[in-house]
GROMACS .gro file of C-alpha atoms in nm:
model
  182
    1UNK     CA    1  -8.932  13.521  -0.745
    2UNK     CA    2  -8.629  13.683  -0.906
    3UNK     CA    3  -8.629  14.034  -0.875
    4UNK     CA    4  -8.523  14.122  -1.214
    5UNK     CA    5  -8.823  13.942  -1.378
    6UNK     CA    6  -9.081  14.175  -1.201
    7UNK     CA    7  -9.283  14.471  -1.280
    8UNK     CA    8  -9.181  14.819  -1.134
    9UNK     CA    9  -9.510  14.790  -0.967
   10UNK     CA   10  -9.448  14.436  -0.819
   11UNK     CA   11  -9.097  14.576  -0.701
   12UNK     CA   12  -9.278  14.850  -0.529
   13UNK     CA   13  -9.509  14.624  -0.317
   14UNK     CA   14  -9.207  14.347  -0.271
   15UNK     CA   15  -9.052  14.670  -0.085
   16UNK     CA   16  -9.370  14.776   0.126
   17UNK     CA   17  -9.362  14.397   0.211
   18UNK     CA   18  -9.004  14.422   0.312
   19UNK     CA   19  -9.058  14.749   0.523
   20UNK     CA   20  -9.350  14.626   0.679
   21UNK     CA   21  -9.090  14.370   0.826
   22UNK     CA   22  -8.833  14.564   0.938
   23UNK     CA   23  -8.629  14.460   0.627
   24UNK     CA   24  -8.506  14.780   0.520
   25UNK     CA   25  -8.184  14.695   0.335
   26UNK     CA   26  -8.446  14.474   0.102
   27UNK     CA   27  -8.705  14.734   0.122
   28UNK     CA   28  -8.445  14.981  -0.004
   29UNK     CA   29  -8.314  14.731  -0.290
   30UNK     CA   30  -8.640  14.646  -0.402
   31UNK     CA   31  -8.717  15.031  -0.425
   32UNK     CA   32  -8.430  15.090  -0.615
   33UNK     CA   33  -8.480  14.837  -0.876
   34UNK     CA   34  -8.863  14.935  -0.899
   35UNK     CA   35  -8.715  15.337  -0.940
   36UNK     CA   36  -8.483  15.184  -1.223
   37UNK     CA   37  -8.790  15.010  -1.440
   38UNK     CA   38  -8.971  15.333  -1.410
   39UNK     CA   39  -8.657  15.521  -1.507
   40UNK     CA   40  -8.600  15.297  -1.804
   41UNK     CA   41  -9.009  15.348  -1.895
   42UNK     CA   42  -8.985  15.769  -1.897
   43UNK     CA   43  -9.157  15.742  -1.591
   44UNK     CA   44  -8.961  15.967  -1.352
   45UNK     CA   45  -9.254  16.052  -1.125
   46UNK     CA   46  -9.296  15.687  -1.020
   47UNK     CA   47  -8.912  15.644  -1.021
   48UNK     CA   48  -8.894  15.997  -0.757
   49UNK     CA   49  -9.114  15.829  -0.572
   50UNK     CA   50  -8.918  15.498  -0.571
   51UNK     CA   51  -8.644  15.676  -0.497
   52UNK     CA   52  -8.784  15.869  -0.205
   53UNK     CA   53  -8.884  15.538  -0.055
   54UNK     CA   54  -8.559  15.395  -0.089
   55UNK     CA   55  -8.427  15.717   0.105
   56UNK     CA   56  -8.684  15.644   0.338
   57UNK     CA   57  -8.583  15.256   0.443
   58UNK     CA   58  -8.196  15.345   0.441
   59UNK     CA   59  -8.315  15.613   0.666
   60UNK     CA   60  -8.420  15.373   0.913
   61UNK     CA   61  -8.202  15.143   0.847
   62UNK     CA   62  -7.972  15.399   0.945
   63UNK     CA   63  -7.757  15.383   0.614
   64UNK     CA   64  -7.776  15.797   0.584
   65UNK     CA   65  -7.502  15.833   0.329
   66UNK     CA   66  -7.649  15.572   0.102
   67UNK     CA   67  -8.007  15.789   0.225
   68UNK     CA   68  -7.883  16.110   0.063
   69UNK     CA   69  -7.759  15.969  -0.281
   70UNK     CA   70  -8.132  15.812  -0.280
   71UNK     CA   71  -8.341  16.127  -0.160
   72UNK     CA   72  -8.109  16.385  -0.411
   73UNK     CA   73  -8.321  16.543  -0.675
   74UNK     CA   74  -8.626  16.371  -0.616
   75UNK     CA   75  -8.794  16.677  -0.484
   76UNK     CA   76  -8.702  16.892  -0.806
   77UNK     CA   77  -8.864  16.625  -1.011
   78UNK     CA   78  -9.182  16.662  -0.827
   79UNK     CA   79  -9.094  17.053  -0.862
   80UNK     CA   80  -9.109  17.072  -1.198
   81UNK     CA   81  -9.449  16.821  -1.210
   82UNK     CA   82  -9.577  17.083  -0.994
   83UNK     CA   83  -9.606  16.786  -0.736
   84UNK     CA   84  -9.630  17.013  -0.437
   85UNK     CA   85  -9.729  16.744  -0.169
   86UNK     CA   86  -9.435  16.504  -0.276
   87UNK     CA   87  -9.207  16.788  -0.323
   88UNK     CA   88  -9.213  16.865   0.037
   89UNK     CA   89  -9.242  16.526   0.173
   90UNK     CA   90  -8.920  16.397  -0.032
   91UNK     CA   91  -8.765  16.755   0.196
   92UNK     CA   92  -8.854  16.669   0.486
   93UNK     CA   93  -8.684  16.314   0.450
   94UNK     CA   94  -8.408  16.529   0.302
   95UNK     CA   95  -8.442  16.671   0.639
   96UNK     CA   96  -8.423  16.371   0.850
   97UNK     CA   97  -8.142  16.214   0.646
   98UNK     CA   98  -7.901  16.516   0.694
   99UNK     CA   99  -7.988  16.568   1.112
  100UNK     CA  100  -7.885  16.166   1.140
  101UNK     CA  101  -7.554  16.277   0.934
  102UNK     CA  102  -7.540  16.571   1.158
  103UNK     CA  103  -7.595  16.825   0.899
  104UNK     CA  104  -7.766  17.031   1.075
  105UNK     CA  105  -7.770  17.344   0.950
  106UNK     CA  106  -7.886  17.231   0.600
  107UNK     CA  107  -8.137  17.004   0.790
  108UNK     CA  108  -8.260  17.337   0.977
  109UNK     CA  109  -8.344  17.431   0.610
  110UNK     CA  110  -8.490  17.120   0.419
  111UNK     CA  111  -8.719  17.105   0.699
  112UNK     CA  112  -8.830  17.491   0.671
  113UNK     CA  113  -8.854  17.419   0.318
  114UNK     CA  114  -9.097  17.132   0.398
  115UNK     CA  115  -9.289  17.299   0.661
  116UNK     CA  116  -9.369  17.613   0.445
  117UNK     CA  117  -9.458  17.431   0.126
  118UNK     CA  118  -9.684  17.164   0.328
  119UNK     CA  119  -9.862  17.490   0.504
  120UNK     CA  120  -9.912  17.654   0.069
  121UNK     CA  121 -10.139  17.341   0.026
  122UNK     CA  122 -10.316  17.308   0.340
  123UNK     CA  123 -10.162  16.962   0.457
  124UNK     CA  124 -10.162  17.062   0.831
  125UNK     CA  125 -10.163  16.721   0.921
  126UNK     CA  126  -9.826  16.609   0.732
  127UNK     CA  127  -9.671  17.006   0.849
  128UNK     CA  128  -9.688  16.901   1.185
  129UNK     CA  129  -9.400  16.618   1.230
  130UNK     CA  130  -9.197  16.844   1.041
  131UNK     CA  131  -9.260  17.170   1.286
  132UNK     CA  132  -9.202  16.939   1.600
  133UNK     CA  133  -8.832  16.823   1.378
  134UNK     CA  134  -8.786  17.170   1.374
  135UNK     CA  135  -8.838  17.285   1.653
  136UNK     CA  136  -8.646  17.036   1.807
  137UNK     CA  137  -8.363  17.065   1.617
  138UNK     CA  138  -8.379  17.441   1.657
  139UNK     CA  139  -8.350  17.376   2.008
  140UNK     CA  140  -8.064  17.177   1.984
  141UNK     CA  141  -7.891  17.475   1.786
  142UNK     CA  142  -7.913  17.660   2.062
  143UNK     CA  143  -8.227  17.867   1.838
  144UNK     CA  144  -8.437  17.871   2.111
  145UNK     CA  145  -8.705  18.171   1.961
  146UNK     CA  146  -8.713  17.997   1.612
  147UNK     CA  147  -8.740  17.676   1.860
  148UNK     CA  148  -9.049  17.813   2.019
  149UNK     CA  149  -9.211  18.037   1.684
  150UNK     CA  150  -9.234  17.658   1.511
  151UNK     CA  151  -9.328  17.466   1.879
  152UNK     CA  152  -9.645  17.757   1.853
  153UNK     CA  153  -9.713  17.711   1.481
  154UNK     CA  154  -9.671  17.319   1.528
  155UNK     CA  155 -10.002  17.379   1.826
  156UNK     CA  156 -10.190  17.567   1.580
  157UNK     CA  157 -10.168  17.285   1.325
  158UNK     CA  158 -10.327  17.021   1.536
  159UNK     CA  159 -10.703  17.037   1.560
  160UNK     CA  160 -10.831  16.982   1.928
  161UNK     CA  161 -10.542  17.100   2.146
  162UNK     CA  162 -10.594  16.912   2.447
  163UNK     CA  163 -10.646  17.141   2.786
  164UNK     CA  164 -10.226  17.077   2.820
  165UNK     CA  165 -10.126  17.162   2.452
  166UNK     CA  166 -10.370  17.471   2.514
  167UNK     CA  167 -10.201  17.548   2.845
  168UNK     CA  168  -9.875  17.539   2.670
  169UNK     CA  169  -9.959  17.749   2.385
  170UNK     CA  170 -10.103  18.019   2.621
  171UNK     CA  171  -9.752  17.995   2.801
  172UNK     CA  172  -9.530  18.027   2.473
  173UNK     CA  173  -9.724  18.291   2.325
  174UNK     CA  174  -9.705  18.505   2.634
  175UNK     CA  175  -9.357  18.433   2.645
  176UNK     CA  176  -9.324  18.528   2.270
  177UNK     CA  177  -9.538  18.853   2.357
  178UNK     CA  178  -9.292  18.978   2.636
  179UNK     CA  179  -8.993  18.872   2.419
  180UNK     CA  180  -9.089  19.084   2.172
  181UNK     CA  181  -9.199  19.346   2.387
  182UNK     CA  182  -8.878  19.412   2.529
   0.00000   0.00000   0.00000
């Protein structure tokens, strides 16, 4: 079917369908043409969204420039919707995008952005990939307390630490204890 003659909503599922294959350059077209019938409907919600799942298959497609233009904005739309859940998932794609362009710095921040607004609504289960991006990435930096403060806060997200991620946590936090200490 011709891509032009569907709904924003049939685009939308054509580019699931397409991600679900590993087809990510089609996911991401298919995305972007559903985020344009949206945009031409005064729907910019749906179209964010659209937009953030474009950012999303160029992301693994590996096409992070292309990522960026997608993922710009989207997260002040949901802003201003007061869309606080999308707001800081569209960052911490933001996030992602910039680390594979080796932004790192402003990475550093889209995912503290992410991580702080996820923990103002309670979503400790979508906070958690973004702490251990974090963290890692804080590591990387050569950040190595921030590294560890988000490692500990990225434990006490997860309900029923195994006996190893308890061991762990009982390491960092005395290590945290005599940093702090000194």
């Amino acid at each position: 079917m011709n891509q032009t003659t569907l709904t924003p909503t049939e685009l939308a599922n054509e580019g699931k369908t397409f991600y679900s294959q590993g087809n990510y350059y089609e996911s991401a077209v298919a995305f972007q043409n559903a985020a344009n019938g949206y945009e031409s409907a005064g729907d910019q919600l749906n179209a964010a969204e659209m937009l953030n799942n474009c950012a999303v298959a160029l992301l693994k497609g590996k096409d992070y420039p292309t990522a960026l233009q997608a993922v710009e904005g989207t997260d002040a739309v949901f802003a201003s919707a007061g869309d606080i859940k999308r707001q800081a998932m569209a960052l911490g794609n933001r996030g992602a995008i910039l680390e594979g362009l080796g932004r790192l710095d402003e990475a550093i921040d889209a995912y503290d952005q992410s991580a702080a607004l996820f923990k103002q609504i309670g979503e400790h289960e979508m906070r958690v990939p973004i702490l251990r991006s974090l963290s890692n990435l804080q590591l990387r930096t050569k950040r190595p307390m921030e590294s560890l403060m988000n490692f500990d806060a990225e434990l006490g997200e997860i309900e029923g630490l195994t006996t190893w991620q308890k061991f762990i946590r009982k390491i960092l936090r005395l290590q945290m204890k005599l940093l702090f200490r000194s």
